[in-house]
Amino acid sequence: KGLSASGVFAYQTNTINGLFTTKDYERYVRIGDLDQLNFKKTGTQNNTTLSYNRSSGLYYYLTGKGIVNYKRDFGLNHVSAMAFGFYQNLNTADGGSPYCLPYKRLHTGVEATYDYDQKYLLKADMGYSGSEQYNNGRRFITTPAISAGWVISHESFMSDVNWLSNLKLRASYGKTANDNCGLGRYAYLDNITYGRGGTLGYLRYIVREDQTGNPYVQPEVSKKQNYGIDLGFFNDLSVSVDVFKEKMDNMVINASATIPTQQGIPLGNYPATNNGSFKNEGYDVTANYTKAINKDLTVFAGGFVSYQKNTVVKSGEALKSSDYAYQKWVDGYSAGQSFGYLVDWADHGGYWISQDQIKSSGLTYASVIPRVGDLKFKDLNNDGSIDQKDQVPLGTGMIPRYYYGFSGGFNYKSFDFSVLFQGVGKYSTVEGGMGVYSSSLDGVFGSLHRNAWTAERYANGEKITAPALGIKSSVSEQGSDYYLNDRSYLRLKNLEIGYTLPKSVSKVISADKVRFIFSAQNLFTWDHMKSNDYGPEGSYNSIPVYKVINLGVNLQF
C-alpha cells in the first residue's frame, strides 16, 4: 500500500544538413582629393566565382529513467519516499576525435519526507551520480541535502490570530555537483600523438604531447544554503522571502596561471585542477494578492524581485606587477568582468582635437598611434604610456544583479484582463566589434556613427556620438567606458484581454465555453541603451525580441 513505480525510455535522433555558398570581392577605398573619385585596392581579396559546399551531421539522445514512490499516513504522521535512477547516453554532431564518442552519465538518488500534523516538516535527499568525464575512483560523487520547516500558524497558540493566515519558517543545506565545467574531453588522460613528417627529403617520426591528463580532477561541488519565511495575511496576501548562499571550493581552473613560461612545456598542455573557489549570494522576495470584491469582481496582483551577486574568490590568477592600476583582473570580481580604459572626459570632451595636442601630451601608446578625433584615455599609473596597465574594471560581469517583475489583472463578470511586466537591473556591459567599431568587417555602421567626430562638428559644438571614423583599426577601438552600455530595462511582457460568452449563447453552437482573446507580447520596452539599433538583450548580429499580437477564439465542446 502506498507504493508505486514508473519509468520512461526515450530515444531521439537528429540529422543536420547544410548547403553553403561563398563568393569574395575586391575592396577599394577612396584616396587623395575627396572631390574626385580616386580609389585604391586594399587587401589581397579578389573577385571569385560562386562556390558551393555542404555539410552533414548526426547526433542522438538516449535516456532512461525509473522512479519508485511511497506515500502513507499514520494518524498525524505523514511519510513519503522516492528513489530514482536516470541514465543518459548523448552523442553530439561533432565528428572530431574524441568528441565524437558518446557522453555518458548516471544519476541515482533517494528522498524521504516526514511531517507531523503539517506543522513540523523534514526532508532528506541523497544523490549518487557519475560521469565518464573522470577517472575511475573519482567518477562517482555523493550529494546529500537536508531541509526543515516549521508552520507556526498551525500551532494552537496561533488559533486566535485570525489576520495571520500563514507563518512558516524554512531552512535547507545541501550539495550539488557539476561535470560541465569547461574541461576537455577525458581530461584525466594524456593525449600523445605519433606520426611521420619532414621536409626537403628528410623523413622523421614525431611524438607530440597535446594534453597532459590530471587523473585527480573531479566534478565541481557547490555547498548551498537557503533560509526563508512564508507569510499570509487574511487569506488574501502572501509574501515569501528567501536568502541564499552558495560556495564552491573545488572550482576547475587552469593551472598554468602560476607556472613560468620558461619551464619548457607549452602552458596550454597543463591540466586543469580543482583549486579554484567561487561564491554566489542573494535574496528573493515574492508577493501575491487575490481578493474577491463581490460575486462579479475579483482582482489580483503580484510581483517578485531577485538579487544575486557572484564572486570569483580564487582562480589561480597571478598577481600583476605593481605598475598596474589593478593587479587582479579576475579574483574578487564577478564572472565575466570586463576591463578597459577610462576616457579623459575633462580634456576636450575626451577626444584628441589636434596633432599639436597629441604631440605635446608626451603620451606613448602600446597599440596604434592616435589620430585626431580618437578617444583620449587616462594614464592612471602616470608612466607616460597608455597600455593595459591603465585598464580598470567596467560593467557588472556577464549576469545581471537584479531580476524583477510585477503582474496584475481582474475578472469582471464575463471579462478578464491580465498584464505582466518584466525587468532587469544593475547590468552593464562593454560593447565592441561589428556596428560599434567603424573598421569591423570593412565598415558596418550604426546610428551612432551618423554623428561621429569631425573637426567641423566639434568646432560648432554639435552633438558627437562616436569617435572619428576610419577603415583601419584605431586607438578608439578598444574597450573603454565610452562603449559601456547600461542594459537595465523594463518590458511590458504580456497583456491579455478576454471575453467569455454567456452559456446561453455558447449553447447555440453546442459549445461548453466560447472565449474571445486579444493578447500581445513584448509591446513596449523602456531601457537606457545609447541607440535603438538593438535592444538591451542583443547586439548588431543577434535576432531581436519580436513584438507579437494575437487575436483568437477558444472553443470548448
Coordinates of C-alpha atoms in Angstrom, one line a residue:
K1 CA 0.0 0.0 0.0
G2 CA 1.3 3.5 -1.0
L3 CA 3.9 2.1 -3.3
S4 CA 4.0 3.0 -7.0
A5 CA 6.6 2.8 -9.8
S6 CA 7.0 4.3 -13.2
G7 CA 9.6 4.6 -15.9
V8 CA 10.5 6.2 -19.2
F9 CA 12.7 5.3 -22.1
A10 CA 13.4 7.8 -24.8
Y11 CA 15.5 7.9 -28.0
Q12 CA 15.9 10.9 -30.2
T13 CA 17.9 11.2 -33.3
N14 CA 18.7 14.3 -35.3
T15 CA 20.2 15.0 -38.7
I16 CA 21.5 18.4 -39.7
N17 CA 22.3 19.2 -43.3
G18 CA 23.6 22.5 -44.7
L19 CA 24.2 23.9 -48.2
F20 CA 26.6 26.9 -48.3
T21 CA 27.7 29.4 -50.9
T22 CA 30.8 31.6 -50.9
K23 CA 31.9 34.5 -53.0
D24 CA 34.6 37.0 -52.4
Y25 CA 35.0 40.6 -53.7
E26 CA 37.8 43.1 -54.2
R27 CA 37.9 46.0 -51.8
Y28 CA 38.6 49.6 -52.7
V29 CA 38.9 52.8 -50.6
R30 CA 38.9 56.4 -51.7
I31 CA 42.2 58.3 -51.7
G32 CA 43.5 61.7 -52.4
D33 CA 41.2 64.7 -53.0
L34 CA 37.8 63.6 -51.9
D35 CA 36.3 65.9 -54.6
Q36 CA 37.4 63.3 -57.1
L37 CA 36.6 59.7 -57.4
N38 CA 40.0 58.1 -56.9
F39 CA 40.2 54.6 -55.4
K40 CA 42.9 52.2 -54.3
K41 CA 42.6 48.5 -53.8
T42 CA 43.0 47.4 -50.2
G43 CA 44.0 43.9 -49.1
T44 CA 44.5 40.8 -51.2
Q45 CA 40.9 39.9 -51.8
N46 CA 39.9 39.2 -55.4
N47 CA 36.6 38.6 -57.2
T48 CA 35.8 34.9 -57.1
T49 CA 33.2 32.7 -58.6
L50 CA 30.3 31.5 -56.5
S51 CA 31.3 28.2 -54.9
Y52 CA 29.2 25.6 -53.1
N53 CA 29.8 23.2 -50.3
R54 CA 27.7 21.1 -48.0
S55 CA 27.8 19.6 -44.5
S56 CA 26.0 16.9 -42.7
G57 CA 25.8 15.9 -39.0
L58 CA 24.1 13.2 -37.0
Y59 CA 23.6 13.0 -33.3
Y60 CA 21.3 11.3 -30.8
Y61 CA 20.0 11.4 -27.2
L62 CA 19.3 8.2 -25.4
T63 CA 17.8 8.4 -21.9
G64 CA 16.2 6.1 -19.4
K65 CA 14.5 6.9 -16.1
G66 CA 12.9 4.8 -13.4
I67 CA 11.1 6.1 -10.2
V68 CA 9.7 4.3 -7.2
N69 CA 7.4 6.3 -4.9
Y70 CA 6.0 5.5 -1.5
K71 CA 3.4 7.6 0.5
R72 CA 1.5 6.7 3.7
D73 CA -0.3 8.5 6.5
F74 CA -0.2 7.1 10.1
G75 CA -2.6 9.3 12.0
L76 CA -0.9 12.7 12.3
N77 CA 2.3 11.3 10.9
H78 CA 2.8 11.7 7.2
V79 CA 5.7 10.0 5.4
S80 CA 6.8 9.7 1.8
A81 CA 9.9 8.4 0.0
M82 CA 11.2 8.3 -3.5
A83 CA 14.1 6.6 -5.3
F84 CA 15.1 7.2 -8.9
G85 CA 17.7 6.3 -11.5
F86 CA 18.4 8.3 -14.6
Y87 CA 20.8 7.3 -17.4
Q88 CA 22.0 9.4 -20.3
N89 CA 23.9 8.5 -23.4
L90 CA 24.4 11.6 -25.5
N91 CA 26.1 12.0 -28.8
T92 CA 26.9 15.4 -30.4
A93 CA 27.2 16.5 -34.0
D94 CA 31.0 17.0 -33.6
G95 CA 32.7 14.4 -35.7
G96 CA 36.2 15.0 -34.4
S97 CA 38.1 12.8 -32.0
P98 CA 37.5 12.3 -29.1
Y99 CA 34.3 14.4 -29.1
C100 CA 32.5 12.0 -31.5
L101 CA 32.3 9.5 -28.6
P102 CA 29.1 9.5 -26.6
Y103 CA 28.8 11.3 -23.3
K104 CA 27.5 9.0 -20.5
R105 CA 26.0 10.0 -17.2
L106 CA 24.3 8.0 -14.4
H107 CA 22.2 9.8 -11.7
T108 CA 20.7 7.9 -8.8
G109 CA 19.1 9.2 -5.6
V110 CA 16.7 8.7 -2.7
E111 CA 14.5 11.2 -0.9
A112 CA 12.5 10.9 2.3
T113 CA 10.0 13.4 3.8
Y114 CA 8.2 13.4 7.1
D115 CA 5.8 15.8 8.7
Y116 CA 3.8 15.7 11.9
D117 CA 0.3 17.3 11.7
Q118 CA 1.6 19.5 8.9
K119 CA 3.5 21.6 11.5
Y120 CA 6.9 20.1 11.7
L121 CA 8.5 19.3 8.3
L122 CA 11.7 17.4 7.4
K123 CA 13.1 16.3 4.1
A124 CA 16.4 14.5 3.4
D125 CA 18.0 13.8 0.0
M126 CA 20.9 11.7 -1.1
G127 CA 22.2 11.7 -4.7
Y128 CA 24.8 9.4 -6.1
S129 CA 25.9 10.4 -9.7
G130 CA 28.7 9.5 -12.1
S131 CA 30.2 10.8 -15.3
E132 CA 32.7 9.1 -17.6
Q133 CA 34.5 12.5 -17.9
Y134 CA 36.5 11.4 -14.8
N135 CA 38.9 8.7 -13.9
N136 CA 37.9 5.5 -12.1
G137 CA 37.7 6.1 -8.4
R138 CA 36.7 9.8 -8.9
R139 CA 33.9 9.1 -11.4
F140 CA 31.0 9.0 -8.9
I141 CA 30.1 11.5 -6.2
T142 CA 27.6 11.8 -3.4
T143 CA 25.5 14.9 -2.9
P144 CA 23.4 15.0 0.3
A145 CA 20.9 17.6 1.3
I146 CA 18.5 18.3 4.2
S147 CA 15.7 20.8 4.8
A148 CA 13.3 21.6 7.6
G149 CA 10.3 23.7 8.1
W150 CA 8.0 24.9 11.0
V151 CA 4.5 26.0 10.2
I152 CA 3.9 28.2 13.2
S153 CA 0.5 29.3 12.1
H154 CA -0.8 25.7 12.7
E155 CA 0.2 25.8 16.4
S156 CA -2.6 26.0 18.9
F157 CA -1.3 29.3 20.4
M158 CA -1.9 30.9 17.0
S159 CA -5.5 29.9 16.7
D160 CA -6.8 33.3 17.8
V161 CA -4.5 35.3 15.4
N162 CA -7.1 35.5 12.5
W163 CA -5.3 38.1 10.5
L164 CA -2.1 35.9 10.1
S165 CA -3.3 33.1 7.9
N166 CA 0.2 31.6 7.3
L167 CA 3.6 31.8 9.1
K168 CA 6.2 29.3 8.0
L169 CA 10.0 29.2 8.6
R170 CA 12.2 27.2 6.3
A171 CA 15.9 26.3 6.1
S172 CA 17.9 24.0 3.9
Y173 CA 21.5 22.9 3.3
G174 CA 23.0 20.6 0.6
K175 CA 25.5 19.9 -2.1
T176 CA 25.2 19.8 -5.9
A177 CA 27.8 18.6 -8.4
N178 CA 28.6 19.7 -12.0
D179 CA 30.6 17.9 -14.7
N180 CA 30.0 20.6 -17.3
C181 CA 32.9 22.8 -16.2
G182 CA 34.9 23.6 -19.3
L183 CA 37.1 20.5 -19.2
G184 CA 38.4 18.9 -22.4
R185 CA 37.1 15.5 -23.3
Y186 CA 38.6 12.9 -21.0
A187 CA 40.7 15.4 -19.1
Y188 CA 42.2 12.7 -16.9
L189 CA 44.0 11.1 -19.8
D190 CA 47.2 12.1 -21.6
N191 CA 46.9 12.7 -25.3
I192 CA 50.1 11.8 -27.1
T193 CA 50.1 11.6 -30.9
Y194 CA 52.7 9.8 -33.1
G195 CA 53.2 10.2 -36.8
R196 CA 55.6 10.9 -39.6
G197 CA 56.7 14.2 -41.0
G198 CA 59.6 16.1 -42.5
T199 CA 60.8 18.4 -45.3
L200 CA 63.4 18.6 -48.0
G201 CA 63.6 14.8 -48.4
Y202 CA 64.1 14.1 -44.7
L203 CA 61.6 11.8 -43.1
R204 CA 61.3 11.7 -39.3
Y205 CA 58.9 10.3 -36.7
I206 CA 57.2 12.9 -34.5
V207 CA 55.8 12.3 -31.0
R208 CA 53.7 15.2 -29.7
E209 CA 52.0 15.6 -26.3
D210 CA 48.8 17.6 -26.9
Q211 CA 47.3 17.2 -23.4
T212 CA 48.7 16.2 -20.0
G213 CA 45.9 14.5 -18.1
N214 CA 45.0 15.1 -14.5
P215 CA 43.8 11.7 -13.0
Y216 CA 42.7 13.5 -9.8
V217 CA 40.3 16.0 -11.4
Q218 CA 36.7 15.6 -10.2
P219 CA 33.3 17.3 -10.5
E220 CA 32.8 20.8 -9.1
V221 CA 30.8 20.7 -5.9
S222 CA 28.7 23.6 -4.6
K223 CA 27.6 23.9 -1.0
K224 CA 24.2 25.7 -0.9
Q225 CA 22.1 27.0 2.0
N226 CA 18.8 28.8 2.0
Y227 CA 16.7 30.4 4.7
G228 CA 13.2 31.5 4.1
I229 CA 9.9 32.7 5.6
D230 CA 6.4 32.5 4.2
L231 CA 3.7 34.9 5.4
G232 CA 0.0 35.0 4.7
F233 CA -2.5 37.7 5.7
F234 CA -6.3 37.5 5.7
N235 CA -6.1 34.6 3.2
D236 CA -5.6 37.3 0.5
L237 CA -1.9 38.4 0.6
S238 CA 1.0 36.0 0.6
V239 CA 4.7 37.0 0.9
S240 CA 7.8 34.9 0.7
V241 CA 11.4 35.9 1.5
D242 CA 14.5 33.8 0.8
V243 CA 18.1 34.4 1.5
F244 CA 20.6 32.1 -0.2
K245 CA 24.4 31.5 -0.2
E246 CA 26.5 29.2 -2.4
K247 CA 30.2 28.4 -2.1
M248 CA 32.3 26.2 -4.4
D249 CA 35.8 25.3 -3.1
N250 CA 36.9 23.0 -5.8
M251 CA 36.2 25.0 -8.9
V252 CA 38.1 23.8 -12.0
I253 CA 40.7 26.3 -13.0
N254 CA 43.7 26.5 -15.4
A255 CA 46.9 25.5 -13.6
S256 CA 49.1 27.4 -16.0
A257 CA 48.5 30.9 -14.5
T258 CA 51.2 30.5 -11.8
I259 CA 53.6 28.4 -13.9
P260 CA 56.6 30.3 -15.5
T261 CA 56.7 30.1 -19.3
Q262 CA 60.4 29.3 -19.2
Q263 CA 60.0 25.8 -17.9
G264 CA 59.8 24.3 -21.4
I265 CA 56.3 22.8 -21.7
P266 CA 53.6 24.7 -23.6
L267 CA 51.3 26.1 -20.9
G268 CA 48.2 25.0 -22.9
N269 CA 49.2 21.4 -22.2
Y270 CA 49.0 21.7 -18.5
P271 CA 45.9 20.0 -17.0
A272 CA 43.1 21.8 -15.2
T273 CA 42.9 21.4 -11.4
N274 CA 40.2 21.7 -8.7
N275 CA 41.9 24.5 -6.9
G276 CA 39.5 27.4 -7.5
S277 CA 36.9 29.0 -5.4
F278 CA 33.6 30.7 -6.2
K279 CA 30.7 32.1 -4.3
N280 CA 27.2 33.4 -5.0
E281 CA 24.7 35.0 -2.6
G282 CA 21.5 37.0 -2.8
Y283 CA 17.8 37.0 -1.9
D284 CA 14.4 36.5 -3.5
V285 CA 11.1 38.3 -2.5
T286 CA 7.7 37.4 -3.9
A287 CA 4.3 38.7 -3.1
N288 CA 0.8 37.8 -4.4
Y289 CA -2.6 39.3 -3.6
T290 CA -6.0 38.0 -4.7
K291 CA -9.3 39.5 -3.5
A292 CA -12.9 38.7 -4.4
I293 CA -14.6 42.1 -4.1
N294 CA -18.0 40.7 -4.8
K295 CA -19.5 37.9 -6.8
D296 CA -18.8 39.7 -10.1
L297 CA -15.4 41.2 -9.5
T298 CA -12.1 39.6 -8.5
V299 CA -8.8 41.4 -8.6
F300 CA -5.2 40.1 -8.3
A301 CA -1.7 41.4 -8.3
G302 CA 1.8 40.1 -7.7
G303 CA 5.5 40.7 -8.0
F304 CA 8.9 39.5 -7.4
V305 CA 12.5 40.8 -7.1
S306 CA 15.6 38.7 -7.1
Y307 CA 19.1 39.9 -6.3
Q308 CA 22.3 37.9 -6.8
K309 CA 26.0 38.7 -6.8
N310 CA 28.6 36.1 -7.7
T311 CA 32.3 36.5 -7.0
V312 CA 35.4 34.6 -8.2
V313 CA 37.3 34.1 -5.0
K314 CA 40.3 32.1 -6.3
S315 CA 41.0 31.4 -10.0
G316 CA 44.8 30.7 -9.9
E317 CA 45.3 34.2 -11.2
A318 CA 48.9 35.5 -10.9
L319 CA 49.3 38.9 -9.3
K320 CA 50.2 41.6 -11.9
S321 CA 53.2 43.9 -11.3
S322 CA 52.8 46.9 -9.0
D323 CA 52.7 49.4 -12.0
Y324 CA 49.2 48.0 -12.9
A325 CA 46.3 50.2 -11.8
Y326 CA 44.6 46.9 -10.8
Q327 CA 46.8 44.0 -10.0
K328 CA 43.9 41.5 -10.1
W329 CA 41.5 41.2 -13.1
V330 CA 39.6 38.0 -12.1
D331 CA 39.8 37.3 -8.4
G332 CA 37.4 39.4 -6.3
Y333 CA 35.2 40.2 -9.3
S334 CA 32.0 38.7 -10.8
A335 CA 32.3 36.1 -13.6
G336 CA 32.9 37.7 -16.9
Q337 CA 34.2 41.0 -15.5
S338 CA 35.4 43.4 -18.3
F339 CA 38.4 45.6 -18.1
G340 CA 39.1 48.7 -20.2
Y341 CA 40.3 52.3 -20.4
L342 CA 38.8 55.4 -18.8
V343 CA 38.1 58.3 -21.2
D344 CA 39.6 61.6 -20.2
W345 CA 36.2 63.4 -20.5
A346 CA 37.5 66.6 -18.9
D347 CA 40.0 67.2 -21.7
H348 CA 38.2 68.5 -24.8
G349 CA 35.3 66.1 -24.3
G350 CA 37.5 63.0 -24.3
Y351 CA 38.9 63.5 -27.8
W352 CA 42.2 64.3 -29.4
I353 CA 41.4 67.5 -31.3
S354 CA 44.8 68.3 -33.0
Q355 CA 48.2 66.9 -33.8
D356 CA 49.8 69.5 -31.5
Q357 CA 47.7 68.3 -28.6
I358 CA 48.8 64.7 -29.3
K359 CA 52.5 65.7 -29.6
S360 CA 52.5 68.0 -26.5
S361 CA 50.9 65.3 -24.3
G362 CA 54.1 63.2 -24.3
L363 CA 52.0 60.0 -24.1
T364 CA 53.0 56.9 -26.0
Y365 CA 50.6 54.1 -27.0
A366 CA 51.2 50.4 -26.8
S367 CA 48.8 49.9 -29.7
V368 CA 48.4 52.1 -32.8
I369 CA 49.2 55.8 -32.8
P370 CA 46.2 58.1 -32.0
R371 CA 44.6 60.2 -34.7
V372 CA 42.8 63.5 -34.4
G373 CA 39.2 62.6 -33.4
D374 CA 40.3 59.5 -31.5
L375 CA 39.4 58.9 -27.8
K376 CA 41.9 60.2 -25.2
F377 CA 42.4 57.7 -22.4
K378 CA 43.6 58.4 -18.8
D379 CA 47.2 57.4 -17.8
L380 CA 46.2 56.1 -14.4
N381 CA 49.7 54.9 -13.4
N382 CA 51.4 58.1 -14.6
D383 CA 54.1 56.3 -16.6
G384 CA 53.6 58.3 -19.8
S385 CA 52.2 55.3 -21.7
I386 CA 48.7 54.1 -22.4
D387 CA 48.6 50.4 -22.2
Q388 CA 46.8 47.6 -20.4
K389 CA 48.3 48.7 -17.1
D390 CA 45.9 51.6 -17.1
Q391 CA 42.8 49.5 -17.5
V392 CA 40.1 49.4 -14.9
P393 CA 37.0 47.1 -14.2
L394 CA 34.0 48.2 -16.3
G395 CA 30.4 46.9 -16.1
T396 CA 28.9 44.3 -13.8
G397 CA 30.0 41.0 -15.4
M398 CA 28.0 38.6 -17.5
I399 CA 25.0 38.2 -15.2
P400 CA 22.5 40.9 -14.2
R401 CA 22.3 41.7 -10.4
Y402 CA 18.5 42.2 -10.4
Y403 CA 15.6 40.4 -12.0
Y404 CA 12.1 41.7 -11.2
G405 CA 8.6 41.6 -12.4
F406 CA 5.0 42.5 -11.4
S407 CA 1.7 41.5 -12.7
G408 CA -2.0 42.3 -12.1
G409 CA -5.5 42.0 -13.5
F410 CA -9.1 41.4 -12.8
N411 CA -12.1 39.2 -13.7
Y412 CA -15.4 41.1 -14.0
K413 CA -18.4 39.0 -15.0
S414 CA -17.5 37.8 -18.5
F415 CA -14.5 40.0 -18.9
D416 CA -10.9 39.2 -17.8
F417 CA -7.7 41.2 -18.0
S418 CA -4.1 40.5 -17.1
V419 CA -0.8 42.2 -17.6
L420 CA 2.8 41.2 -16.8
F421 CA 5.9 43.5 -16.7
Q422 CA 9.4 42.0 -16.5
G423 CA 12.7 43.8 -15.9
V424 CA 16.4 43.5 -15.3
G425 CA 18.5 45.9 -13.2
K426 CA 22.1 46.8 -12.4
Y427 CA 23.5 45.2 -15.6
S428 CA 26.1 46.9 -17.8
T429 CA 28.5 45.6 -20.4
V430 CA 31.2 47.0 -22.7
E431 CA 30.3 46.8 -26.4
G432 CA 32.6 46.3 -29.4
G433 CA 33.0 44.8 -32.8
M434 CA 30.5 44.9 -35.6
G435 CA 28.3 48.0 -35.7
V436 CA 30.3 49.6 -32.8
Y437 CA 33.9 49.9 -34.3
S438 CA 33.8 51.5 -37.7
S439 CA 36.5 49.3 -39.1
S440 CA 34.9 46.0 -38.2
L441 CA 34.0 43.9 -41.3
D442 CA 35.2 46.7 -43.6
G443 CA 32.7 49.1 -42.1
V444 CA 29.3 48.1 -40.6
F445 CA 27.9 51.4 -39.3
G446 CA 25.2 52.1 -36.7
S447 CA 23.1 55.1 -36.0
L448 CA 25.7 56.5 -33.5
H449 CA 28.2 56.8 -36.4
R450 CA 26.0 59.4 -38.0
N451 CA 27.3 62.0 -35.6
A452 CA 30.9 60.8 -35.5
W453 CA 33.6 63.3 -34.5
T454 CA 34.8 65.7 -37.2
A455 CA 36.7 68.9 -36.8
E456 CA 33.7 70.9 -38.1
R457 CA 31.2 69.2 -35.8
Y458 CA 33.5 69.7 -32.7
A459 CA 34.1 73.4 -33.6
N460 CA 30.4 74.0 -33.9
G461 CA 29.6 72.4 -30.6
E462 CA 27.4 69.8 -32.3
K463 CA 26.4 66.5 -30.7
I464 CA 29.1 63.8 -31.1
T465 CA 28.1 60.2 -30.5
A466 CA 31.2 58.3 -31.9
P467 CA 34.9 59.0 -32.4
A468 CA 36.3 59.7 -35.8
L469 CA 35.5 57.1 -38.4
G470 CA 38.1 55.0 -40.2
I471 CA 38.6 51.9 -42.2
K472 CA 41.6 50.8 -40.2
S473 CA 41.7 49.9 -36.5
S474 CA 42.3 52.9 -34.3
V475 CA 43.1 53.8 -30.7
S476 CA 39.4 54.3 -30.1
E477 CA 38.5 50.7 -31.0
Q478 CA 39.5 49.3 -27.6
G479 CA 37.3 48.5 -24.6
S480 CA 36.6 51.7 -22.6
D481 CA 33.8 53.3 -20.6
Y482 CA 32.9 55.1 -23.9
Y483 CA 31.3 51.9 -25.0
L484 CA 29.8 51.0 -21.6
N485 CA 26.1 50.3 -22.1
D486 CA 23.5 50.1 -19.3
R487 CA 21.4 47.1 -20.2
S488 CA 18.8 47.5 -17.5
Y489 CA 15.3 47.5 -18.8
L490 CA 11.6 47.2 -18.0
R491 CA 9.3 45.4 -20.6
L492 CA 5.6 45.0 -20.9
K493 CA 6.0 41.3 -21.5
N494 CA 2.4 40.0 -21.7
L495 CA -1.0 41.6 -22.0
E496 CA -4.3 39.7 -22.4
I497 CA -7.9 40.7 -22.6
G498 CA -10.7 38.1 -22.8
Y499 CA -14.4 37.9 -23.1
T500 CA -16.4 34.7 -22.4
L501 CA -19.8 34.4 -24.0
P502 CA -22.8 33.6 -21.7
K503 CA -23.5 29.9 -21.6
S504 CA -27.0 30.6 -23.1
V505 CA -25.2 31.9 -26.2
S506 CA -22.5 29.3 -26.5
K507 CA -25.1 26.5 -26.3
V508 CA -26.4 27.7 -29.6
I509 CA -23.4 26.1 -31.3
S510 CA -23.3 23.2 -28.8
A511 CA -20.2 24.6 -27.1
D512 CA -19.5 24.5 -23.4
K513 CA -17.4 27.6 -23.5
V514 CA -16.6 30.3 -26.1
R515 CA -13.9 32.8 -25.2
F516 CA -12.6 35.6 -27.4
I517 CA -8.9 36.6 -26.8
F518 CA -6.7 39.6 -27.5
S519 CA -3.1 39.1 -26.4
A520 CA 0.2 40.8 -27.0
Q521 CA 3.8 40.0 -26.1
N522 CA 6.8 42.5 -25.8
L523 CA 4.6 45.5 -26.6
F524 CA 7.0 48.1 -25.0
T525 CA 10.5 48.2 -23.6
W526 CA 11.9 51.0 -21.6
D527 CA 15.7 50.9 -21.5
H528 CA 18.9 53.1 -21.2
M529 CA 20.6 52.0 -24.4
K530 CA 22.6 54.6 -26.3
S531 CA 20.9 53.8 -29.5
N532 CA 17.8 51.9 -30.8
D533 CA 19.9 49.8 -33.2
Y534 CA 19.3 46.8 -30.9
G535 CA 17.7 46.0 -27.6
P536 CA 19.2 45.5 -24.1
E537 CA 19.4 41.8 -24.6
G538 CA 21.1 41.7 -28.1
S539 CA 23.7 43.0 -30.4
Y540 CA 24.1 44.1 -34.0
N541 CA 24.2 40.5 -35.3
S542 CA 21.5 38.9 -33.0
I543 CA 17.9 38.2 -33.6
P544 CA 15.8 41.0 -32.0
V545 CA 12.9 40.4 -29.5
Y546 CA 9.7 40.2 -31.6
K547 CA 6.5 42.1 -30.8
V548 CA 3.6 39.7 -31.2
I549 CA -0.1 40.5 -31.3
N550 CA -2.7 37.8 -31.4
L551 CA -6.5 37.7 -31.9
G552 CA -8.2 34.4 -31.3
V553 CA -11.2 32.4 -30.1
N554 CA -11.2 29.4 -27.8
L555 CA -13.9 26.8 -28.2
Q556 CA -14.6 24.0 -25.7
F557 CA -17.2 21.3 -26.5

